[in-house]
Amino acid sequence: QDAHGVLMVISWGILVPIGIALAKFGRFSKLWFKSHRFVQISAVVIATAGIFVGISIPGSGNHFRFEKHGAIGIVVLILGVIQLLIAFVRPHPGTTHRSKWYWLHMAGAVSLFILSIINIFKGMEIYGSRNAVRWAFGIWLIIYGALFAVGYVVLKVQATNKKNEVIPK
């Protein structure tokens, strides 16, 4: 149980949020895309291992002992795999379908992130994780959310300043 939970928290609770932040804020670096891709592929690989560990927990059977948690987990893993697959068919910038692809990829990422966080807390509840573990993960999410919000505001302010910048003649 512990190994399953640890793998899933590392994958969906830590790596995926880092990968999302890299995509949103890491574009100042030439390595942002490779970093984003590496982190997200690692998350799906670790989560796949976590699924196998979860299935092997005594009493889980082939149909999962905790139906909602198992079902959400499978949906999250499928969304993660779909995210990876659609990354391989990403249209080039400026082409007709690029904006549609971008919104699909972003919506998938947000859905995946929300469902995974719900399922991590659901798993902690099922397995009777200590309150300290739940609080620690909750605090990580609050810090991540605050940093993400600050980064978003900073990017918006920079974009506005750049748009309003007067070019000297």
GROMACS .gro file of N, CA and C in nm:
model
  507
    1GLN      N    1   0.082  -0.120   0.000
    1GLN     CA    2   0.000   0.000   0.000
    1GLN      C    3   0.086   0.126   0.000
    2ASP      N    4   0.188   0.124   0.084
    2ASP     CA    5   0.274   0.242   0.093
    2ASP      C    6   0.345   0.269  -0.039
    3ALA      N    7   0.397   0.161  -0.102
    3ALA     CA    8   0.469   0.179  -0.229
    3ALA      C    9   0.377   0.236  -0.337
    4HIS      N   10   0.254   0.186  -0.342
    4HIS     CA   11   0.157   0.236  -0.440
    4HIS      C   12   0.133   0.385  -0.417
    5GLY      N   13   0.107   0.422  -0.294
    5GLY     CA   14   0.080   0.561  -0.261
    5GLY      C   15   0.198   0.652  -0.289
    6VAL      N   16   0.317   0.607  -0.252
    6VAL     CA   17   0.438   0.688  -0.274
    6VAL      C   18   0.460   0.709  -0.424
    7LEU      N   19   0.447   0.602  -0.503
    7LEU     CA   20   0.467   0.615  -0.648
    7LEU      C   21   0.366   0.713  -0.709
    8MET      N   22   0.242   0.705  -0.666
    8MET     CA   23   0.138   0.792  -0.722
    8MET      C   24   0.156   0.938  -0.679
    9VAL      N   25   0.196   0.959  -0.555
    9VAL     CA   26   0.221   1.097  -0.510
    9VAL      C   27   0.339   1.156  -0.585
   10ILE      N   28   0.445   1.077  -0.603
   10ILE     CA   29   0.560   1.126  -0.679
   10ILE      C   30   0.517   1.159  -0.823
   11SER      N   31   0.442   1.068  -0.884
   11SER     CA   32   0.402   1.085  -1.024
   11SER      C   33   0.304   1.200  -1.042
   12TRP      N   34   0.183   1.182  -0.989
   12TRP     CA   35   0.074   1.278  -1.014
   12TRP      C   36   0.078   1.399  -0.923
   13GLY      N   37   0.131   1.382  -0.803
   13GLY     CA   38   0.129   1.492  -0.707
   13GLY      C   39   0.249   1.583  -0.710
   14ILE      N   40   0.360   1.533  -0.767
   14ILE     CA   41   0.482   1.615  -0.770
   14ILE      C   42   0.530   1.637  -0.913
   15LEU      N   43   0.554   1.529  -0.987
   15LEU     CA   44   0.610   1.543  -1.122
   15LEU      C   45   0.515   1.614  -1.219
   16VAL      N   46   0.388   1.574  -1.220
   16VAL     CA   47   0.294   1.638  -1.314
   16VAL      C   48   0.282   1.788  -1.287
   17PRO      N   49   0.264   1.831  -1.162
   17PRO     CA   50   0.261   1.977  -1.139
   17PRO      C   51   0.390   2.047  -1.182
   18ILE      N   52   0.505   1.983  -1.160
   18ILE     CA   53   0.631   2.043  -1.204
   18ILE      C   54   0.633   2.053  -1.357
   19GLY      N   55   0.588   1.948  -1.424
   19GLY     CA   56   0.582   1.949  -1.571
   19GLY      C   57   0.490   2.057  -1.624
   20ILE      N   58   0.376   2.076  -1.557
   20ILE     CA   59   0.283   2.182  -1.597
   20ILE      C   60   0.349   2.319  -1.580
   21ALA      N   61   0.417   2.338  -1.467
   21ALA     CA   62   0.485   2.465  -1.442
   21ALA      C   63   0.596   2.489  -1.545
   22LEU      N   64   0.668   2.384  -1.582
   22LEU     CA   65   0.772   2.398  -1.685
   22LEU      C   66   0.711   2.446  -1.817
   23ALA      N   67   0.596   2.390  -1.852
   23ALA     CA   68   0.531   2.431  -1.978
   23ALA      C   69   0.483   2.575  -1.972
   24LYS      N   70   0.436   2.617  -1.856
   24LYS     CA   71   0.380   2.751  -1.844
   24LYS      C   72   0.488   2.858  -1.825
   25PHE      N   73   0.590   2.827  -1.744
   25PHE     CA   74   0.685   2.930  -1.705
   25PHE      C   75   0.828   2.906  -1.750
   26GLY      N   76   0.858   2.790  -1.806
   26GLY     CA   77   0.995   2.757  -1.837
   26GLY      C   78   1.043   2.796  -1.975
   27ARG      N   79   0.961   2.866  -2.049
   27ARG     CA   80   0.993   2.894  -2.189
   27ARG      C   81   1.109   2.990  -2.209
   28PHE      N   82   1.159   3.047  -2.101
   28PHE     CA   83   1.277   3.134  -2.113
   28PHE      C   84   1.402   3.050  -2.139
   29SER      N   85   1.393   2.920  -2.113
   29SER     CA   86   1.507   2.830  -2.131
   29SER      C   87   1.489   2.749  -2.259
   30LYS      N   88   1.599   2.722  -2.327
   30LYS     CA   89   1.593   2.639  -2.447
   30LYS      C   90   1.562   2.494  -2.413
   31LEU      N   91   1.579   2.459  -2.286
   31LEU     CA   92   1.556   2.321  -2.243
   31LEU      C   93   1.416   2.296  -2.190
   32TRP      N   94   1.327   2.397  -2.193
   32TRP     CA   95   1.197   2.382  -2.130
   32TRP      C   96   1.119   2.266  -2.189
   33PHE      N   97   1.119   2.252  -2.321
   33PHE     CA   98   1.037   2.148  -2.383
   33PHE      C   99   1.091   2.009  -2.350
   34LYS      N  100   1.222   1.993  -2.360
   34LYS     CA  101   1.282   1.862  -2.326
   34LYS      C  102   1.258   1.829  -2.179
   35SER      N  103   1.269   1.930  -2.094
   35SER     CA  104   1.246   1.909  -1.951
   35SER      C  105   1.101   1.871  -1.925
   36HIS      N  106   1.009   1.944  -1.986
   36HIS     CA  107   0.866   1.917  -1.972
   36HIS      C  108   0.835   1.774  -2.017
   37ARG      N  109   0.886   1.738  -2.132
   37ARG     CA  110   0.860   1.604  -2.188
   37ARG      C  111   0.919   1.496  -2.098
   38PHE      N  112   1.043   1.514  -2.052
   38PHE     CA  113   1.107   1.415  -1.966
   38PHE      C  114   1.029   1.396  -1.836
   39VAL      N  115   0.989   1.507  -1.774
   39VAL     CA  116   0.917   1.499  -1.646
   39VAL      C  117   0.782   1.429  -1.665
   40GLN      N  118   0.710   1.464  -1.771
   40GLN     CA  119   0.578   1.405  -1.791
   40GLN      C  120   0.587   1.257  -1.829
   41ILE      N  121   0.683   1.219  -1.912
   41ILE     CA  122   0.700   1.078  -1.945
   41ILE      C  123   0.738   1.001  -1.818
   42SER      N  124   0.826   1.057  -1.737
   42SER     CA  125   0.864   0.993  -1.611
   42SER      C  126   0.742   0.974  -1.521
   43ALA      N  127   0.656   1.075  -1.516
   43ALA     CA  128   0.535   1.065  -1.433
   43ALA      C  129   0.448   0.948  -1.477
   44VAL      N  130   0.427   0.933  -1.607
   44VAL     CA  131   0.341   0.824  -1.657
   44VAL      C  132   0.407   0.688  -1.633
   45VAL      N  133   0.537   0.679  -1.651
   45VAL     CA  134   0.607   0.552  -1.626
   45VAL      C  135   0.596   0.514  -1.478
   46ILE      N  136   0.621   0.609  -1.390
   46ILE     CA  137   0.612   0.583  -1.246
   46ILE      C  138   0.469   0.547  -1.207
   47ALA      N  139   0.371   0.617  -1.265
   47ALA     CA  140   0.230   0.588  -1.235
   47ALA      C  141   0.192   0.448  -1.284
   48THR      N  142   0.244   0.408  -1.398
   48THR     CA  143   0.216   0.274  -1.449
   48THR      C  144   0.269   0.169  -1.351
   49ALA      N  145   0.390   0.191  -1.301
   49ALA     CA  146   0.444   0.101  -1.198
   49ALA      C  147   0.354   0.104  -1.075
   50GLY      N  148   0.306   0.223  -1.038
   50GLY     CA  149   0.217   0.237  -0.923
   50GLY      C  150   0.086   0.162  -0.940
   51ILE      N  151   0.033   0.161  -1.063
   51ILE     CA  152  -0.090   0.086  -1.090
   51ILE      C  153  -0.066  -0.063  -1.066
   52PHE      N  154   0.046  -0.115  -1.118
   52PHE     CA  155   0.076  -0.257  -1.098
   52PHE      C  156   0.096  -0.291  -0.951
   53VAL      N  157   0.160  -0.201  -0.878
   53VAL     CA  158   0.176  -0.222  -0.734
   53VAL      C  159   0.038  -0.220  -0.667
   54GLY      N  160  -0.049  -0.126  -0.707
   54GLY     CA  161  -0.183  -0.118  -0.650
   54GLY      C  162  -0.266  -0.242  -0.677
   55ILE      N  163  -0.256  -0.294  -0.797
   55ILE     CA  164  -0.331  -0.415  -0.833
   55ILE      C  165  -0.280  -0.535  -0.753
   56SER      N  166  -0.153  -0.534  -0.721
   56SER     CA  167  -0.095  -0.648  -0.649
   56SER      C  168  -0.119  -0.644  -0.498
   57ILE      N  169  -0.181  -0.538  -0.447
   57ILE     CA  170  -0.210  -0.530  -0.303
   57ILE      C  171  -0.305  -0.642  -0.268
   58PRO      N  172  -0.273  -0.722  -0.168
   58PRO     CA  173  -0.361  -0.834  -0.129
   58PRO      C  174  -0.503  -0.785  -0.104
   59GLY      N  175  -0.599  -0.857  -0.164
   59GLY     CA  176  -0.741  -0.823  -0.147
   59GLY      C  177  -0.794  -0.729  -0.252
   60SER      N  178  -0.708  -0.671  -0.335
   60SER     CA  179  -0.759  -0.578  -0.436
   60SER      C  180  -0.825  -0.653  -0.550
   61GLY      N  181  -0.783  -0.775  -0.576
   61GLY     CA  182  -0.844  -0.855  -0.681
   61GLY      C  183  -0.828  -0.790  -0.817
   62ASN      N  184  -0.887  -0.850  -0.917
   62ASN     CA  185  -0.877  -0.796  -1.052
   62ASN      C  186  -0.972  -0.680  -1.076
   63HIS      N  187  -1.066  -0.658  -0.985
   63HIS     CA  188  -1.165  -0.552  -1.007
   63HIS      C  189  -1.153  -0.437  -0.907
   64PHE      N  190  -1.043  -0.429  -0.839
   64PHE     CA  191  -1.014  -0.323  -0.741
   64PHE      C  192  -1.111  -0.327  -0.623
   65ARG      N  193  -1.053  -0.333  -0.508
   65ARG     CA  194  -1.131  -0.335  -0.385
   65ARG      C  195  -1.198  -0.201  -0.361
   66PHE      N  196  -1.135  -0.093  -0.399
   66PHE     CA  197  -1.190   0.040  -0.377
   66PHE      C  198  -1.230   0.095  -0.513
   67GLU      N  199  -1.354   0.070  -0.552
   67GLU     CA  200  -1.399   0.094  -0.689
   67GLU      C  201  -1.377   0.237  -0.738
   68LYS      N  202  -1.420   0.338  -0.662
   68LYS     CA  203  -1.405   0.477  -0.710
   68LYS      C  204  -1.258   0.515  -0.724
   69HIS      N  205  -1.180   0.481  -0.624
   69HIS     CA  206  -1.037   0.514  -0.628
   69HIS      C  207  -0.970   0.445  -0.747
   70GLY      N  208  -0.999   0.319  -0.766
   70GLY     CA  209  -0.941   0.244  -0.878
   70GLY      C  210  -0.988   0.296  -1.012
   71ALA      N  211  -1.116   0.327  -1.022
   71ALA     CA  212  -1.170   0.378  -1.149
   71ALA      C  213  -1.111   0.515  -1.184
   72ILE      N  214  -1.104   0.603  -1.085
   72ILE     CA  215  -1.044   0.735  -1.110
   72ILE      C  216  -0.897   0.718  -1.148
   73GLY      N  217  -0.828   0.625  -1.081
   73GLY     CA  218  -0.688   0.600  -1.111
   73GLY      C  219  -0.667   0.555  -1.254
   74ILE      N  220  -0.753   0.467  -1.302
   74ILE     CA  221  -0.742   0.419  -1.440
   74ILE      C  222  -0.769   0.535  -1.537
   75VAL      N  223  -0.870   0.617  -1.509
   75VAL     CA  224  -0.901   0.732  -1.595
   75VAL      C  225  -0.781   0.827  -1.598
   76VAL      N  226  -0.722   0.853  -1.483
   76VAL     CA  227  -0.606   0.942  -1.476
   76VAL      C  228  -0.490   0.885  -1.559
   77LEU      N  229  -0.464   0.755  -1.545
   77LEU     CA  230  -0.355   0.695  -1.623
   77LEU      C  231  -0.384   0.703  -1.772
   78ILE      N  232  -0.508   0.676  -1.812
   78ILE     CA  233  -0.545   0.684  -1.955
   78ILE      C  234  -0.527   0.827  -2.005
   79LEU      N  235  -0.571   0.926  -1.925
   79LEU     CA  236  -0.551   1.067  -1.964
   79LEU      C  237  -0.402   1.099  -1.978
   80GLY      N  238  -0.322   1.045  -1.887
   80GLY     CA  239  -0.177   1.068  -1.894
   80GLY      C  240  -0.117   1.010  -2.021
   81VAL      N  241  -0.159   0.890  -2.057
   81VAL     CA  242  -0.108   0.827  -2.179
   81VAL      C  243  -0.156   0.904  -2.302
   82ILE      N  244  -0.282   0.948  -2.300
   82ILE     CA  245  -0.335   1.028  -2.412
   82ILE      C  246  -0.255   1.157  -2.427
   83GLN      N  247  -0.222   1.221  -2.313
   83GLN     CA  248  -0.142   1.344  -2.318
   83GLN      C  249  -0.008   1.318  -2.388
   84LEU      N  250   0.054   1.206  -2.354
   84LEU     CA  251   0.182   1.173  -2.417
   84LEU      C  252   0.164   1.147  -2.567
   85LEU      N  253   0.058   1.074  -2.601
   85LEU     CA  254   0.036   1.039  -2.742
   85LEU      C  255   0.006   1.161  -2.828
   86ILE      N  256  -0.079   1.253  -2.776
   86ILE     CA  257  -0.111   1.370  -2.858
   86ILE      C  258   0.009   1.464  -2.870
   87ALA      N  259   0.104   1.451  -2.778
   87ALA     CA  260   0.226   1.533  -2.790
   87ALA      C  261   0.304   1.495  -2.916
   88PHE      N  262   0.291   1.370  -2.957
   88PHE     CA  263   0.364   1.325  -3.077
   88PHE      C  264   0.299   1.373  -3.206
   89VAL      N  265   0.174   1.418  -3.199
   89VAL     CA  266   0.106   1.468  -3.320
   89VAL      C  267   0.083   1.618  -3.312
   90ARG      N  268   0.167   1.685  -3.236
   90ARG     CA  269   0.154   1.830  -3.217
   90ARG      C  270   0.180   1.901  -3.349
   91PRO      N  271   0.081   1.981  -3.394
   91PRO     CA  272   0.103   2.057  -3.518
   91PRO      C  273   0.211   2.164  -3.498
   92HIS      N  274   0.276   2.201  -3.603
   92HIS     CA  275   0.379   2.304  -3.597
   92HIS      C  276   0.316   2.440  -3.563
   93PRO      N  277   0.391   2.527  -3.494
   93PRO     CA  278   0.339   2.660  -3.463
   93PRO      C  279   0.296   2.733  -3.591
   94GLY      N  280   0.184   2.802  -3.579
   94GLY     CA  281   0.134   2.880  -3.692
   94GLY      C  282   0.045   2.802  -3.788
   95THR      N  283   0.034   2.670  -3.771
   95THR     CA  284  -0.053   2.592  -3.859
   95THR      C  285  -0.197   2.599  -3.810
   96THR      N  286  -0.287   2.558  -3.896
   96THR     CA  287  -0.430   2.571  -3.871
   96THR      C  288  -0.476   2.507  -3.741
   97HIS      N  289  -0.430   2.388  -3.712
   97HIS     CA  290  -0.483   2.313  -3.598
   97HIS      C  291  -0.404   2.331  -3.469
   98ARG      N  292  -0.301   2.415  -3.470
   98ARG     CA  293  -0.216   2.430  -3.352
   98ARG      C  294  -0.293   2.481  -3.231
   99SER      N  295  -0.379   2.582  -3.249
   99SER     CA  296  -0.450   2.636  -3.132
   99SER      C  297  -0.550   2.535  -3.078
  100LYS      N  298  -0.615   2.459  -3.165
  100LYS     CA  299  -0.707   2.354  -3.119
  100LYS      C  300  -0.630   2.248  -3.040
  101TRP      N  301  -0.514   2.209  -3.092
  101TRP     CA  302  -0.431   2.110  -3.025
  101TRP      C  303  -0.388   2.164  -2.888
  102TYR      N  304  -0.346   2.289  -2.884
  102TYR     CA  305  -0.301   2.349  -2.759
  102TYR      C  306  -0.411   2.344  -2.653
  103TRP      N  307  -0.532   2.383  -2.690
  103TRP     CA  308  -0.642   2.385  -2.593
  103TRP      C  309  -0.679   2.243  -2.549
  104LEU      N  310  -0.674   2.148  -2.640
  104LEU     CA  311  -0.700   2.008  -2.605
  104LEU      C  312  -0.593   1.959  -2.506
  105HIS      N  313  -0.468   1.987  -2.535
  105HIS     CA  314  -0.358   1.944  -2.449
  105HIS      C  315  -0.369   2.011  -2.311
  106MET      N  316  -0.400   2.139  -2.310
  106MET     CA  317  -0.412   2.211  -2.183
  106MET      C  318  -0.532   2.160  -2.102
  107ALA      N  319  -0.647   2.141  -2.167
  107ALA     CA  320  -0.765   2.091  -2.098
  107ALA      C  321  -0.739   1.951  -2.042
  108GLY      N  322  -0.669   1.870  -2.119
  108GLY     CA  323  -0.633   1.737  -2.071
  108GLY      C  324  -0.543   1.743  -1.949
  109ALA      N  325  -0.447   1.834  -1.952
  109ALA     CA  326  -0.353   1.849  -1.840
  109ALA      C  327  -0.425   1.895  -1.714
  110VAL      N  328  -0.514   1.992  -1.728
  110VAL     CA  329  -0.588   2.043  -1.611
  110VAL      C  330  -0.680   1.934  -1.555
  111SER      N  331  -0.750   1.863  -1.643
  111SER     CA  332  -0.838   1.754  -1.599
  111SER      C  333  -0.759   1.646  -1.527
  112LEU      N  334  -0.648   1.609  -1.586
  112LEU     CA  335  -0.560   1.508  -1.529
  112LEU      C  336  -0.512   1.552  -1.391
  113PHE      N  337  -0.469   1.675  -1.380
  113PHE     CA  338  -0.417   1.727  -1.253
  113PHE      C  339  -0.525   1.726  -1.146
  114ILE      N  340  -0.643   1.777  -1.177
  114ILE     CA  341  -0.752   1.783  -1.078
  114ILE      C  342  -0.794   1.643  -1.034
  115LEU      N  343  -0.817   1.554  -1.129
  115LEU     CA  344  -0.857   1.417  -1.095
  115LEU      C  345  -0.749   1.345  -1.014
  116SER      N  346  -0.624   1.368  -1.048
  116SER     CA  347  -0.517   1.299  -0.976
  116SER      C  348  -0.508   1.347  -0.832
  117ILE      N  349  -0.525   1.476  -0.811
  117ILE     CA  350  -0.519   1.530  -0.674
  117ILE      C  351  -0.636   1.475  -0.591
  118ILE      N  352  -0.755   1.474  -0.650
  118ILE     CA  353  -0.872   1.415  -0.581
  118ILE      C  354  -0.841   1.271  -0.545
  119ASN      N  355  -0.786   1.196  -0.639
  119ASN     CA  356  -0.761   1.054  -0.615
  119ASN      C  357  -0.649   1.030  -0.515
  120ILE      N  358  -0.550   1.118  -0.511
  120ILE     CA  359  -0.445   1.103  -0.410
  120ILE      C  360  -0.506   1.119  -0.271
  121PHE      N  361  -0.589   1.221  -0.252
  121PHE     CA  362  -0.653   1.238  -0.121
  121PHE      C  363  -0.748   1.122  -0.090
  122LYS      N  364  -0.818   1.073  -0.192
  122LYS     CA  365  -0.907   0.958  -0.174
  122LYS      C  366  -0.826   0.836  -0.130
  123GLY      N  367  -0.710   0.816  -0.194
  123GLY     CA  368  -0.624   0.705  -0.156
  123GLY      C  369  -0.571   0.719  -0.014
  124MET      N  370  -0.535   0.841   0.024
  124MET     CA  371  -0.487   0.865   0.160
  124MET      C  372  -0.596   0.832   0.261
  125GLU      N  373  -0.720   0.867   0.226
  125GLU     CA  374  -0.833   0.837   0.313
  125GLU      C  375  -0.855   0.686   0.325
  126ILE      N  376  -0.854   0.617   0.212
  126ILE     CA  377  -0.878   0.473   0.210
  126ILE      C  378  -0.772   0.399   0.293
  127TYR      N  379  -0.647   0.437   0.274
  127TYR     CA  380  -0.539   0.365   0.340
  127TYR      C  381  -0.508   0.418   0.479
  128GLY      N  382  -0.587   0.515   0.526
  128GLY     CA  383  -0.570   0.565   0.661
  128GLY      C  384  -0.439   0.636   0.684
  129SER      N  385  -0.396   0.714   0.585
  129SER     CA  386  -0.272   0.790   0.602
  129SER      C  387  -0.285   0.884   0.721
  130ARG      N  388  -0.174   0.902   0.788
  130ARG     CA  389  -0.174   0.993   0.903
  130ARG      C  390  -0.208   1.134   0.858
  131ASN      N  391  -0.268   1.209   0.947
  131ASN     CA  392  -0.304   1.347   0.916
  131ASN      C  393  -0.183   1.429   0.875
  132ALA      N  394  -0.066   1.399   0.933
  132ALA     CA  395   0.055   1.474   0.899
  132ALA      C  396   0.088   1.459   0.751
  133VAL      N  397   0.068   1.340   0.696
  133VAL     CA  398   0.095   1.316   0.554
  133VAL      C  399  -0.005   1.394   0.469
  134ARG      N  400  -0.131   1.390   0.507
  134ARG     CA  401  -0.234   1.465   0.432
  134ARG      C  402  -0.205   1.615   0.436
  135TRP      N  403  -0.170   1.663   0.556
  135TRP     CA  404  -0.139   1.805   0.570
  135TRP      C  405  -0.016   1.844   0.488
  136ALA      N  406   0.085   1.760   0.492
  136ALA     CA  407   0.208   1.790   0.416
  136ALA      C  408   0.177   1.800   0.267
  137PHE      N  409   0.098   1.707   0.216
  137PHE     CA  410   0.063   1.712   0.074
  137PHE      C  411  -0.025   1.834   0.045
  138GLY      N  412  -0.118   1.863   0.134
  138GLY     CA  413  -0.202   1.981   0.118
  138GLY      C  414  -0.122   2.110   0.117
  139ILE      N  415  -0.022   2.117   0.206
  139ILE     CA  416   0.064   2.236   0.211
  139ILE      C  417   0.145   2.248   0.082
  140TRP      N  418   0.196   2.135   0.030
  140TRP     CA  419   0.269   2.136  -0.098
  140TRP      C  420   0.178   2.193  -0.206
  141LEU      N  421   0.052   2.150  -0.210
  141LEU     CA  422  -0.040   2.199  -0.313
  141LEU      C  423  -0.068   2.348  -0.298
  142ILE      N  424  -0.080   2.393  -0.175
  142ILE     CA  425  -0.104   2.536  -0.150
  142ILE      C  426   0.017   2.618  -0.196
  143ILE      N  427   0.136   2.572  -0.160
  143ILE     CA  428   0.258   2.643  -0.201
  143ILE      C  429   0.269   2.643  -0.353
  144TYR      N  430   0.246   2.526  -0.414
  144TYR     CA  431   0.252   2.516  -0.560
  144TYR      C  432   0.150   2.611  -0.625
  145GLY      N  433   0.028   2.610  -0.574
  145GLY     CA  434  -0.076   2.697  -0.629
  145GLY      C  435  -0.041   2.844  -0.615
  146ALA      N  436   0.015   2.880  -0.499
  146ALA     CA  437   0.054   3.020  -0.477
  146ALA      C  438   0.166   3.061  -0.572
  147LEU      N  439   0.267   2.976  -0.586
  147LEU     CA  440   0.378   3.006  -0.677
  147LEU      C  441   0.329   3.013  -0.822
  148PHE      N  442   0.237   2.923  -0.858
  148PHE     CA  443   0.182   2.923  -0.993
  148PHE      C  444   0.106   3.053  -1.018
  149ALA      N  445   0.026   3.095  -0.921
  149ALA     CA  446  -0.052   3.219  -0.935
  149ALA      C  447   0.042   3.340  -0.947
  150VAL      N  448   0.145   3.345  -0.864
  150VAL     CA  449   0.240   3.456  -0.870
  150VAL      C  450   0.310   3.456  -1.007
  151GLY      N  451   0.353   3.340  -1.052
  151GLY     CA  452   0.417   3.330  -1.183
  151GLY      C  453   0.326   3.375  -1.294
  152TYR      N  454   0.200   3.339  -1.285
  152TYR     CA  455   0.102   3.379  -1.387
  152TYR      C  456   0.085   3.530  -1.389
  153VAL      N  457   0.072   3.590  -1.271
  153VAL     CA  458   0.056   3.735  -1.262
  153VAL      C  459   0.180   3.805  -1.316
  154VAL      N  460   0.298   3.756  -1.280
  154VAL     CA  461   0.423   3.817  -1.328
  154VAL      C  462   0.428   3.812  -1.481
  155LEU      N  463   0.392   3.696  -1.539
  155LEU     CA  464   0.391   3.686  -1.685
  155LEU      C  465   0.293   3.784  -1.748
  156LYS      N  466   0.176   3.797  -1.689
  156LYS     CA  467   0.075   3.891  -1.742
  156LYS      C  468   0.125   4.035  -1.734
  157VAL      N  469   0.186   4.070  -1.622
  157VAL     CA  470   0.238   4.207  -1.606
  157VAL      C  471   0.349   4.232  -1.708
  158GLN      N  472   0.438   4.135  -1.725
  158GLN     CA  473   0.546   4.150  -1.824
  158GLN      C  474   0.489   4.166  -1.965
  159ALA      N  475   0.388   4.087  -1.997
  159ALA     CA  476   0.327   4.095  -2.130
  159ALA      C  477   0.261   4.231  -2.151
  160THR      N  478   0.193   4.280  -2.047
  160THR     CA  479   0.128   4.411  -2.056
  160THR      C  480   0.231   4.522  -2.070
  161ASN      N  481   0.337   4.516  -1.991
  161ASN     CA  482   0.444   4.616  -2.000
  161ASN      C  483   0.509   4.615  -2.137
  162LYS      N  484   0.531   4.497  -2.191
  162LYS     CA  485   0.594   4.485  -2.322
  162LYS      C  486   0.502   4.544  -2.430
  163LYS      N  487   0.372   4.520  -2.416
  163LYS     CA  488   0.275   4.571  -2.513
  163LYS      C  489   0.267   4.724  -2.507
  164ASN      N  490   0.281   4.779  -2.386
  164ASN     CA  491   0.272   4.924  -2.367
  164ASN      C  492   0.405   4.996  -2.382
  165GLU      N  493   0.509   4.919  -2.407
  165GLU     CA  494   0.643   4.977  -2.419
  165GLU      C  495   0.651   5.069  -2.542
  166VAL      N  496   0.705   5.187  -2.520
  166VAL     CA  497   0.723   5.282  -2.628
  166VAL      C  498   0.862   5.262  -2.686
  167ILE      N  499   0.866   5.241  -2.815
  167ILE     CA  500   0.995   5.221  -2.881
  167ILE      C  501   1.049   5.358  -2.920
  168PRO      N  502   1.168   5.392  -2.868
  168PRO     CA  503   1.226   5.523  -2.901
  168PRO      C  504   1.262   5.531  -3.050
  169LYS      N  505   1.246   5.651  -3.104
  169LYS     CA  506   1.277   5.672  -3.247
  169LYS      C  507   1.414   5.725  -3.265
   0.00000   0.00000   0.00000
